[in-house]
Amino acid sequence: MKRWFKKFVRTGSYASALTGLLIFSARAQDTCLECHRQMEENLKTPTLHIEADVHYQRGISCAGCHGGDPKEEDPDLSMSPARGFIGVPKPQQIPSFCARCHSDVEYMKHYNPKLPTDQLAQYRTSVHGKQLAKGDTNVATCISCHGVHGILRPTDTRSPVFKTNVPKTCAGCHADKKRMAAYKIPTNQYHDYLESVHGKLLLEKKELSAAACTDCHGNHGASPPGLSDVAGACGECHPSNRDLFEKSPHKEPFQKAKLPQCAACHGNHKVLPPTDEFLGVGEGAVCVQCHKSGSKGYETAAVFKALLDSLKAATEEARGLVKKAEVAGVKVGLTKFDLRACEDVIVHSRSELHAFNLADFRALIQDGMTKAERVKKASLVSLEDLEIRRKGLIFSGVLILFLCIGLWLKIRKLDRERGNPSVKS
């Protein structure tokens, strides 16, 4: 076994060394790089970052994309169409140019079997791809997002398509007023995103599960979600709220009014942290955007808010009693556990709101109120028990004190009767 293992290790080492040697030899014979490194400005630029390029690191150099013969020292021959030289692709050609490898399942398996190979098919369904097919070369292609001659792995934090860099990469075009003017679309998405709960989580707290542009719009097949698709996009991260909305009385009216589902209340790029003030008819309530004063919807929204506020108030009162008992020295472990159950009901009710079923919501709030009352009662009983024990302790102390005094007086009396000279009358 040991002999076999040593042979395996030696074989692996030889294979690795041979692979390295082949790559080194291939690079050593790369006349494309050797010449372009001697050139100036634009013709030299492709060589500056190629050492970090993921393709170059896997042994794919200039000729892997542009064709030609990298072993030929004569430029006319090395860049001859007869040797397969393609040259620089035109913008319309770039997606297909990259897809020669990236759509080849068998070829890509050699590098990473997990890599998708449908990028070109997706791109053709995207807004970018459709515009490019119409001859619009101002739209994004592969290199607009991934870069060129220095393409990094998407998992590399320096890559323009790494999760935290995606918003800025998209903004490179979509925040450009001059570039977007022709499409008559707004350019404030990036600014709004920076203020959103998603933007703050992703860019400030580096929470990679927070949504970036591609989570809602897609990446290679990027397109704006349709009015009836918004809940689907949001539901990828918020499935419970999506399912509740799907069965809510709001779904059908929203469709008729062409309201963008979740975004109608929460916004799209500037999704702010939701608060309870979104609900009801007070200042900041989103319900009043559609439900006017005096309407049934207006009154119902007020009832929803009142129910939620009543549970919050009951829970806050219960929390205060638990804290008072804890400070007084009472063991409140089990009571705290019940208090957390109340708080869970509040969280649950905030989600359940998306179904806007008043009967179910009222039942849920009542369940929370019952739990809160149980916590309050348990805390009050504990505090009353503590008060009784304190009074009993004081009474016992006073009683013992009087007994001691009485005993001391009795002893003095007996000593005097026996004529003890040390006891003065």
PDB file of C-alpha atoms in Angstrom, residues 186-419:
ATOM      1  CA  PRO A 186     -33.805  56.902 -15.661  1.00  0.00           C
ATOM      2  CA  THR A 187     -30.234  56.981 -14.383  1.00  0.00           C
ATOM      3  CA  ASN A 188     -30.884  57.202 -10.647  1.00  0.00           C
ATOM      4  CA  GLN A 189     -31.003  53.445  -9.993  1.00  0.00           C
ATOM      5  CA  TYR A 190     -27.501  53.244  -8.537  1.00  0.00           C
ATOM      6  CA  HIS A 191     -28.031  56.250  -6.257  1.00  0.00           C
ATOM      7  CA  ASP A 192     -31.354  54.811  -5.065  1.00  0.00           C
ATOM      8  CA  TYR A 193     -29.795  51.387  -4.539  1.00  0.00           C
ATOM      9  CA  LEU A 194     -27.093  52.884  -2.301  1.00  0.00           C
ATOM     10  CA  GLU A 195     -29.851  54.143   0.018  1.00  0.00           C
ATOM     11  CA  SER A 196     -31.805  50.885  -0.039  1.00  0.00           C
ATOM     12  CA  VAL A 197     -31.741  48.169   2.589  1.00  0.00           C
ATOM     13  CA  HIS A 198     -30.199  45.864   0.001  1.00  0.00           C
ATOM     14  CA  GLY A 199     -27.449  48.321  -0.873  1.00  0.00           C
ATOM     15  CA  LYS A 200     -26.529  49.016   2.739  1.00  0.00           C
ATOM     16  CA  LEU A 201     -26.417  45.301   3.556  1.00  0.00           C
ATOM     17  CA  LEU A 202     -24.322  44.388   0.534  1.00  0.00           C
ATOM     18  CA  LEU A 203     -21.998  47.362   0.197  1.00  0.00           C
ATOM     19  CA  GLU A 204     -21.612  48.502   3.805  1.00  0.00           C
ATOM     20  CA  LYS A 205     -21.983  45.268   5.775  1.00  0.00           C
ATOM     21  CA  LYS A 206     -20.643  43.002   2.991  1.00  0.00           C
ATOM     22  CA  GLU A 207     -23.645  40.700   3.393  1.00  0.00           C
ATOM     23  CA  LEU A 208     -23.364  38.688   0.185  1.00  0.00           C
ATOM     24  CA  SER A 209     -26.882  37.265   0.471  1.00  0.00           C
ATOM     25  CA  ALA A 210     -28.326  40.760  -0.038  1.00  0.00           C
ATOM     26  CA  ALA A 211     -29.772  41.471  -3.459  1.00  0.00           C
ATOM     27  CA  ALA A 212     -27.704  43.151  -6.157  1.00  0.00           C
ATOM     28  CA  CYS A 213     -28.901  44.171  -9.637  1.00  0.00           C
ATOM     29  CA  THR A 214     -28.469  40.697 -11.108  1.00  0.00           C
ATOM     30  CA  ASP A 215     -30.552  39.013  -8.406  1.00  0.00           C
ATOM     31  CA  CYS A 216     -33.679  40.790  -9.669  1.00  0.00           C
ATOM     32  CA  HIS A 217     -32.834  41.434 -13.322  1.00  0.00           C
ATOM     33  CA  GLY A 218     -30.733  38.387 -14.129  1.00  0.00           C
ATOM     34  CA  ASN A 219     -27.197  38.573 -15.417  1.00  0.00           C
ATOM     35  CA  HIS A 220     -26.660  37.245 -18.925  1.00  0.00           C
ATOM     36  CA  GLY A 221     -30.399  37.402 -19.615  1.00  0.00           C
ATOM     37  CA  ALA A 222     -30.801  40.784 -17.919  1.00  0.00           C
ATOM     38  CA  SER A 223     -34.176  42.421 -18.391  1.00  0.00           C
ATOM     39  CA  PRO A 224     -36.552  44.482 -16.242  1.00  0.00           C
ATOM     40  CA  PRO A 225     -39.070  42.258 -14.443  1.00  0.00           C
ATOM     41  CA  GLY A 226     -42.581  42.674 -15.842  1.00  0.00           C
ATOM     42  CA  LEU A 227     -45.398  44.004 -13.670  1.00  0.00           C
ATOM     43  CA  SER A 228     -46.604  40.471 -12.985  1.00  0.00           C
ATOM     44  CA  ASP A 229     -43.087  39.145 -12.364  1.00  0.00           C
ATOM     45  CA  VAL A 230     -42.007  41.433  -9.525  1.00  0.00           C
ATOM     46  CA  ALA A 231     -43.323  39.145  -6.788  1.00  0.00           C
ATOM     47  CA  GLY A 232     -41.448  36.299  -8.442  1.00  0.00           C
ATOM     48  CA  ALA A 233     -38.191  38.275  -8.378  1.00  0.00           C
ATOM     49  CA  CYS A 234     -38.662  39.389  -4.764  1.00  0.00           C
ATOM     50  CA  GLY A 235     -39.902  35.928  -3.819  1.00  0.00           C
ATOM     51  CA  GLU A 236     -36.543  34.370  -4.602  1.00  0.00           C
ATOM     52  CA  CYS A 237     -35.325  35.863  -1.327  1.00  0.00           C
ATOM     53  CA  HIS A 238     -38.696  36.471   0.380  1.00  0.00           C
ATOM     54  CA  PRO A 239     -40.699  33.332  -0.524  1.00  0.00           C
ATOM     55  CA  SER A 240     -43.086  33.488   2.418  1.00  0.00           C
ATOM     56  CA  ASN A 241     -44.216  37.036   1.645  1.00  0.00           C
ATOM     57  CA  ARG A 242     -44.540  36.158  -2.044  1.00  0.00           C
ATOM     58  CA  ASP A 243     -46.806  33.198  -1.295  1.00  0.00           C
ATOM     59  CA  LEU A 244     -48.959  35.292   1.047  1.00  0.00           C
ATOM     60  CA  PHE A 245     -49.297  38.044  -1.536  1.00  0.00           C
ATOM     61  CA  GLU A 246     -50.273  35.518  -4.203  1.00  0.00           C
ATOM     62  CA  LYS A 247     -53.394  34.594  -2.228  1.00  0.00           C
ATOM     63  CA  SER A 248     -54.135  38.106  -0.955  1.00  0.00           C
ATOM     64  CA  PRO A 249     -57.094  40.240  -2.097  1.00  0.00           C
ATOM     65  CA  HIS A 250     -54.534  42.702  -3.474  1.00  0.00           C
ATOM     66  CA  LYS A 251     -53.220  40.522  -6.270  1.00  0.00           C
ATOM     67  CA  GLU A 252     -56.080  40.896  -8.729  1.00  0.00           C
ATOM     68  CA  PRO A 253     -56.647  44.659  -8.202  1.00  0.00           C
ATOM     69  CA  PHE A 254     -52.914  45.229  -8.565  1.00  0.00           C
ATOM     70  CA  GLN A 255     -52.944  43.428 -11.901  1.00  0.00           C
ATOM     71  CA  LYS A 256     -55.915  45.450 -13.145  1.00  0.00           C
ATOM     72  CA  ALA A 257     -54.311  48.707 -12.006  1.00  0.00           C
ATOM     73  CA  LYS A 258     -50.949  47.597 -13.457  1.00  0.00           C
ATOM     74  CA  LEU A 259     -49.244  48.102 -10.114  1.00  0.00           C
ATOM     75  CA  PRO A 260     -45.830  46.412  -9.777  1.00  0.00           C
ATOM     76  CA  GLN A 261     -46.824  44.049  -6.932  1.00  0.00           C
ATOM     77  CA  CYS A 262     -44.217  44.253  -4.104  1.00  0.00           C
ATOM     78  CA  ALA A 263     -42.651  47.380  -5.585  1.00  0.00           C
ATOM     79  CA  ALA A 264     -45.980  49.240  -5.344  1.00  0.00           C
ATOM     80  CA  CYS A 265     -45.522  49.472  -1.552  1.00  0.00           C
ATOM     81  CA  HIS A 266     -41.803  48.884  -1.038  1.00  0.00           C
ATOM     82  CA  GLY A 267     -40.304  50.580  -4.095  1.00  0.00           C
ATOM     83  CA  ASN A 268     -37.853  48.965  -6.497  1.00  0.00           C
ATOM     84  CA  HIS A 269     -34.272  50.209  -6.412  1.00  0.00           C
ATOM     85  CA  LYS A 270     -34.774  52.306  -3.264  1.00  0.00           C
ATOM     86  CA  VAL A 271     -36.252  49.594  -1.044  1.00  0.00           C
ATOM     87  CA  LEU A 272     -36.134  51.110   2.422  1.00  0.00           C
ATOM     88  CA  PRO A 273     -36.257  49.025   5.626  1.00  0.00           C
ATOM     89  CA  PRO A 274     -39.968  48.396   6.237  1.00  0.00           C
ATOM     90  CA  THR A 275     -41.459  49.783   9.427  1.00  0.00           C
ATOM     91  CA  ASP A 276     -44.843  49.271  11.077  1.00  0.00           C
ATOM     92  CA  GLU A 277     -45.706  52.810  10.017  1.00  0.00           C
ATOM     93  CA  PHE A 278     -46.077  51.514   6.445  1.00  0.00           C
ATOM     94  CA  LEU A 279     -49.350  49.994   7.689  1.00  0.00           C
ATOM     95  CA  GLY A 280     -52.545  51.846   8.521  1.00  0.00           C
ATOM     96  CA  VAL A 281     -53.672  55.343   7.710  1.00  0.00           C
ATOM     97  CA  GLY A 282     -51.148  57.477   9.580  1.00  0.00           C
ATOM     98  CA  GLU A 283     -48.225  59.468   8.309  1.00  0.00           C
ATOM     99  CA  GLY A 284     -45.938  57.277   6.242  1.00  0.00           C
ATOM    100  CA  ALA A 285     -48.589  54.621   5.638  1.00  0.00           C
ATOM    101  CA  VAL A 286     -48.507  53.174   2.116  1.00  0.00           C
ATOM    102  CA  CYS A 287     -52.123  51.947   2.362  1.00  0.00           C
ATOM    103  CA  VAL A 288     -53.450  55.474   1.850  1.00  0.00           C
ATOM    104  CA  GLN A 289     -51.783  55.647  -1.546  1.00  0.00           C
ATOM    105  CA  CYS A 290     -54.727  53.632  -2.858  1.00  0.00           C
ATOM    106  CA  HIS A 291     -57.355  53.601  -0.079  1.00  0.00           C
ATOM    107  CA  LYS A 292     -58.989  56.971   0.386  1.00  0.00           C
ATOM    108  CA  SER A 293     -60.484  58.164   3.668  1.00  0.00           C
ATOM    109  CA  GLY A 294     -63.937  56.728   4.287  1.00  0.00           C
ATOM    110  CA  SER A 295     -63.445  53.707   2.032  1.00  0.00           C
ATOM    111  CA  LYS A 296     -63.682  50.139   3.286  1.00  0.00           C
ATOM    112  CA  GLY A 297     -60.012  49.551   2.527  1.00  0.00           C
ATOM    113  CA  TYR A 298     -59.060  52.643   4.527  1.00  0.00           C
ATOM    114  CA  GLU A 299     -61.023  51.429   7.557  1.00  0.00           C
ATOM    115  CA  THR A 300     -59.598  47.909   7.227  1.00  0.00           C
ATOM    116  CA  ALA A 301     -56.050  49.232   7.082  1.00  0.00           C
ATOM    117  CA  ALA A 302     -56.704  51.152  10.309  1.00  0.00           C
ATOM    118  CA  VAL A 303     -57.966  47.955  11.980  1.00  0.00           C
ATOM    119  CA  PHE A 304     -54.869  46.013  10.922  1.00  0.00           C
ATOM    120  CA  LYS A 305     -52.625  48.688  12.384  1.00  0.00           C
ATOM    121  CA  ALA A 306     -54.625  48.887  15.627  1.00  0.00           C
ATOM    122  CA  LEU A 307     -54.404  45.114  16.101  1.00  0.00           C
ATOM    123  CA  LEU A 308     -50.656  45.097  15.556  1.00  0.00           C
ATOM    124  CA  ASP A 309     -50.165  48.061  17.898  1.00  0.00           C
ATOM    125  CA  SER A 310     -52.233  46.372  20.610  1.00  0.00           C
ATOM    126  CA  LEU A 311     -50.017  43.298  20.536  1.00  0.00           C
ATOM    127  CA  LYS A 312     -46.863  45.415  20.563  1.00  0.00           C
ATOM    128  CA  ALA A 313     -48.157  47.359  23.580  1.00  0.00           C
ATOM    129  CA  ALA A 314     -49.097  44.179  25.458  1.00  0.00           C
ATOM    130  CA  THR A 315     -45.721  42.638  24.709  1.00  0.00           C
ATOM    131  CA  GLU A 316     -43.899  45.778  25.825  1.00  0.00           C
ATOM    132  CA  GLU A 317     -45.834  45.767  29.108  1.00  0.00           C
ATOM    133  CA  ALA A 318     -45.000  42.098  29.605  1.00  0.00           C
ATOM    134  CA  ARG A 319     -41.336  42.795  28.833  1.00  0.00           C
ATOM    135  CA  GLY A 320     -41.288  45.529  31.482  1.00  0.00           C
ATOM    136  CA  LEU A 321     -42.704  43.211  34.156  1.00  0.00           C
ATOM    137  CA  VAL A 322     -40.229  40.463  33.293  1.00  0.00           C
ATOM    138  CA  LYS A 323     -37.348  42.921  33.604  1.00  0.00           C
ATOM    139  CA  LYS A 324     -38.688  44.226  36.924  1.00  0.00           C
ATOM    140  CA  ALA A 325     -38.913  40.682  38.270  1.00  0.00           C
ATOM    141  CA  GLU A 326     -35.419  39.854  37.045  1.00  0.00           C
ATOM    142  CA  VAL A 327     -33.925  42.974  38.659  1.00  0.00           C
ATOM    143  CA  ALA A 328     -35.689  42.056  41.914  1.00  0.00           C
ATOM    144  CA  GLY A 329     -33.889  38.726  41.912  1.00  0.00           C
ATOM    145  CA  VAL A 330     -36.665  36.426  40.699  1.00  0.00           C
ATOM    146  CA  LYS A 331     -35.723  33.542  38.378  1.00  0.00           C
ATOM    147  CA  VAL A 332     -37.406  34.422  35.056  1.00  0.00           C
ATOM    148  CA  GLY A 333     -35.932  31.834  32.683  1.00  0.00           C
ATOM    149  CA  LEU A 334     -39.230  30.225  31.707  1.00  0.00           C
ATOM    150  CA  THR A 335     -41.061  33.545  31.623  1.00  0.00           C
ATOM    151  CA  LYS A 336     -38.452  34.950  29.263  1.00  0.00           C
ATOM    152  CA  PHE A 337     -38.967  31.953  27.025  1.00  0.00           C
ATOM    153  CA  ASP A 338     -42.701  32.743  26.859  1.00  0.00           C
ATOM    154  CA  LEU A 339     -41.866  36.415  26.193  1.00  0.00           C
ATOM    155  CA  ARG A 340     -39.824  35.414  23.157  1.00  0.00           C
ATOM    156  CA  ALA A 341     -42.888  33.528  21.912  1.00  0.00           C
ATOM    157  CA  CYS A 342     -44.828  36.830  22.051  1.00  0.00           C
ATOM    158  CA  GLU A 343     -42.089  38.590  20.125  1.00  0.00           C
ATOM    159  CA  ASP A 344     -42.141  35.794  17.537  1.00  0.00           C
ATOM    160  CA  VAL A 345     -45.852  36.384  17.012  1.00  0.00           C
ATOM    161  CA  ILE A 346     -45.145  40.062  16.270  1.00  0.00           C
ATOM    162  CA  VAL A 347     -42.558  39.068  13.669  1.00  0.00           C
ATOM    163  CA  HIS A 348     -44.920  36.475  12.216  1.00  0.00           C
ATOM    164  CA  SER A 349     -47.771  38.976  12.066  1.00  0.00           C
ATOM    165  CA  ARG A 350     -45.641  41.452  10.105  1.00  0.00           C
ATOM    166  CA  SER A 351     -45.151  38.791   7.465  1.00  0.00           C
ATOM    167  CA  GLU A 352     -48.752  37.542   7.632  1.00  0.00           C
ATOM    168  CA  LEU A 353     -49.856  41.062   6.726  1.00  0.00           C
ATOM    169  CA  HIS A 354     -49.007  40.323   3.095  1.00  0.00           C
ATOM    170  CA  ALA A 355     -52.057  38.027   2.896  1.00  0.00           C
ATOM    171  CA  PHE A 356     -54.325  40.820   4.194  1.00  0.00           C
ATOM    172  CA  ASN A 357     -56.767  38.300   5.619  1.00  0.00           C
ATOM    173  CA  LEU A 358     -58.300  40.146   8.573  1.00  0.00           C
ATOM    174  CA  ALA A 359     -59.821  37.053  10.211  1.00  0.00           C
ATOM    175  CA  ASP A 360     -56.530  35.141  10.165  1.00  0.00           C
ATOM    176  CA  PHE A 361     -54.627  38.219  11.284  1.00  0.00           C
ATOM    177  CA  ARG A 362     -57.001  38.851  14.177  1.00  0.00           C
ATOM    178  CA  ALA A 363     -56.631  35.207  15.302  1.00  0.00           C
ATOM    179  CA  LEU A 364     -52.848  35.494  15.165  1.00  0.00           C
ATOM    180  CA  ILE A 365     -52.880  38.712  17.193  1.00  0.00           C
ATOM    181  CA  GLN A 366     -55.200  37.106  19.751  1.00  0.00           C
ATOM    182  CA  ASP A 367     -52.761  34.223  20.101  1.00  0.00           C
ATOM    183  CA  GLY A 368     -50.006  36.737  20.813  1.00  0.00           C
ATOM    184  CA  MET A 369     -52.182  38.636  23.285  1.00  0.00           C
ATOM    185  CA  THR A 370     -52.881  35.382  25.154  1.00  0.00           C
ATOM    186  CA  LYS A 371     -49.167  34.694  25.395  1.00  0.00           C
ATOM    187  CA  ALA A 372     -48.487  38.249  26.552  1.00  0.00           C
ATOM    188  CA  GLU A 373     -51.171  37.998  29.247  1.00  0.00           C
ATOM    189  CA  ARG A 374     -49.648  34.734  30.449  1.00  0.00           C
ATOM    190  CA  VAL A 375     -46.237  36.377  30.728  1.00  0.00           C
ATOM    191  CA  LYS A 376     -47.671  39.363  32.584  1.00  0.00           C
ATOM    192  CA  LYS A 377     -49.594  37.125  34.990  1.00  0.00           C
ATOM    193  CA  ALA A 378     -46.567  34.939  35.698  1.00  0.00           C
ATOM    194  CA  SER A 379     -44.411  38.015  36.319  1.00  0.00           C
ATOM    195  CA  LEU A 380     -46.984  39.585  38.655  1.00  0.00           C
ATOM    196  CA  VAL A 381     -47.355  36.336  40.610  1.00  0.00           C
ATOM    197  CA  SER A 382     -43.576  36.128  40.963  1.00  0.00           C
ATOM    198  CA  LEU A 383     -43.401  39.738  42.180  1.00  0.00           C
ATOM    199  CA  GLU A 384     -46.250  39.156  44.667  1.00  0.00           C
ATOM    200  CA  ASP A 385     -44.537  36.027  45.998  1.00  0.00           C
ATOM    201  CA  LEU A 386     -41.360  38.005  46.391  1.00  0.00           C
ATOM    202  CA  GLU A 387     -43.203  40.731  48.331  1.00  0.00           C
ATOM    203  CA  ILE A 388     -44.797  38.143  50.644  1.00  0.00           C
ATOM    204  CA  ARG A 389     -41.408  36.553  51.298  1.00  0.00           C
ATOM    205  CA  ARG A 390     -39.899  39.955  52.070  1.00  0.00           C
ATOM    206  CA  LYS A 391     -42.673  40.806  54.549  1.00  0.00           C
ATOM    207  CA  GLY A 392     -42.329  37.387  56.156  1.00  0.00           C
ATOM    208  CA  LEU A 393     -38.597  37.887  56.483  1.00  0.00           C
ATOM    209  CA  ILE A 394     -39.064  41.292  58.149  1.00  0.00           C
ATOM    210  CA  PHE A 395     -41.675  39.899  60.539  1.00  0.00           C
ATOM    211  CA  SER A 396     -39.395  36.982  61.420  1.00  0.00           C
ATOM    212  CA  GLY A 397     -36.483  39.333  62.017  1.00  0.00           C
ATOM    213  CA  VAL A 398     -38.519  41.567  64.346  1.00  0.00           C
ATOM    214  CA  LEU A 399     -39.862  38.552  66.226  1.00  0.00           C
ATOM    215  CA  ILE A 400     -36.373  37.119  66.711  1.00  0.00           C
ATOM    216  CA  LEU A 401     -35.146  40.531  67.916  1.00  0.00           C
ATOM    217  CA  PHE A 402     -37.890  40.735  70.565  1.00  0.00           C
ATOM    218  CA  LEU A 403     -37.164  37.173  71.681  1.00  0.00           C
ATOM    219  CA  CYS A 404     -33.492  38.011  72.074  1.00  0.00           C
ATOM    220  CA  ILE A 405     -34.293  41.130  74.097  1.00  0.00           C
ATOM    221  CA  GLY A 406     -36.727  39.172  76.275  1.00  0.00           C
ATOM    222  CA  LEU A 407     -34.182  36.430  76.862  1.00  0.00           C
ATOM    223  CA  TRP A 408     -31.499  38.992  77.765  1.00  0.00           C
ATOM    224  CA  LEU A 409     -33.837  40.676  80.258  1.00  0.00           C
ATOM    225  CA  LYS A 410     -34.722  37.289  81.777  1.00  0.00           C
ATOM    226  CA  ILE A 411     -31.045  36.366  82.235  1.00  0.00           C
ATOM    227  CA  ARG A 412     -30.329  39.691  83.931  1.00  0.00           C
ATOM    228  CA  LYS A 413     -33.260  39.164  86.281  1.00  0.00           C
ATOM    229  CA  LEU A 414     -32.040  35.688  87.289  1.00  0.00           C
ATOM    230  CA  ASP A 415     -28.527  37.006  87.920  1.00  0.00           C
ATOM    231  CA  ARG A 416     -29.801  39.727  90.209  1.00  0.00           C
ATOM    232  CA  GLU A 417     -31.841  37.220  92.202  1.00  0.00           C
ATOM    233  CA  ARG A 418     -28.721  35.050  92.702  1.00  0.00           C
ATOM    234  CA  GLY A 419     -26.800  38.097  94.017  1.00  0.00           C
TER     235      GLY A 419
END
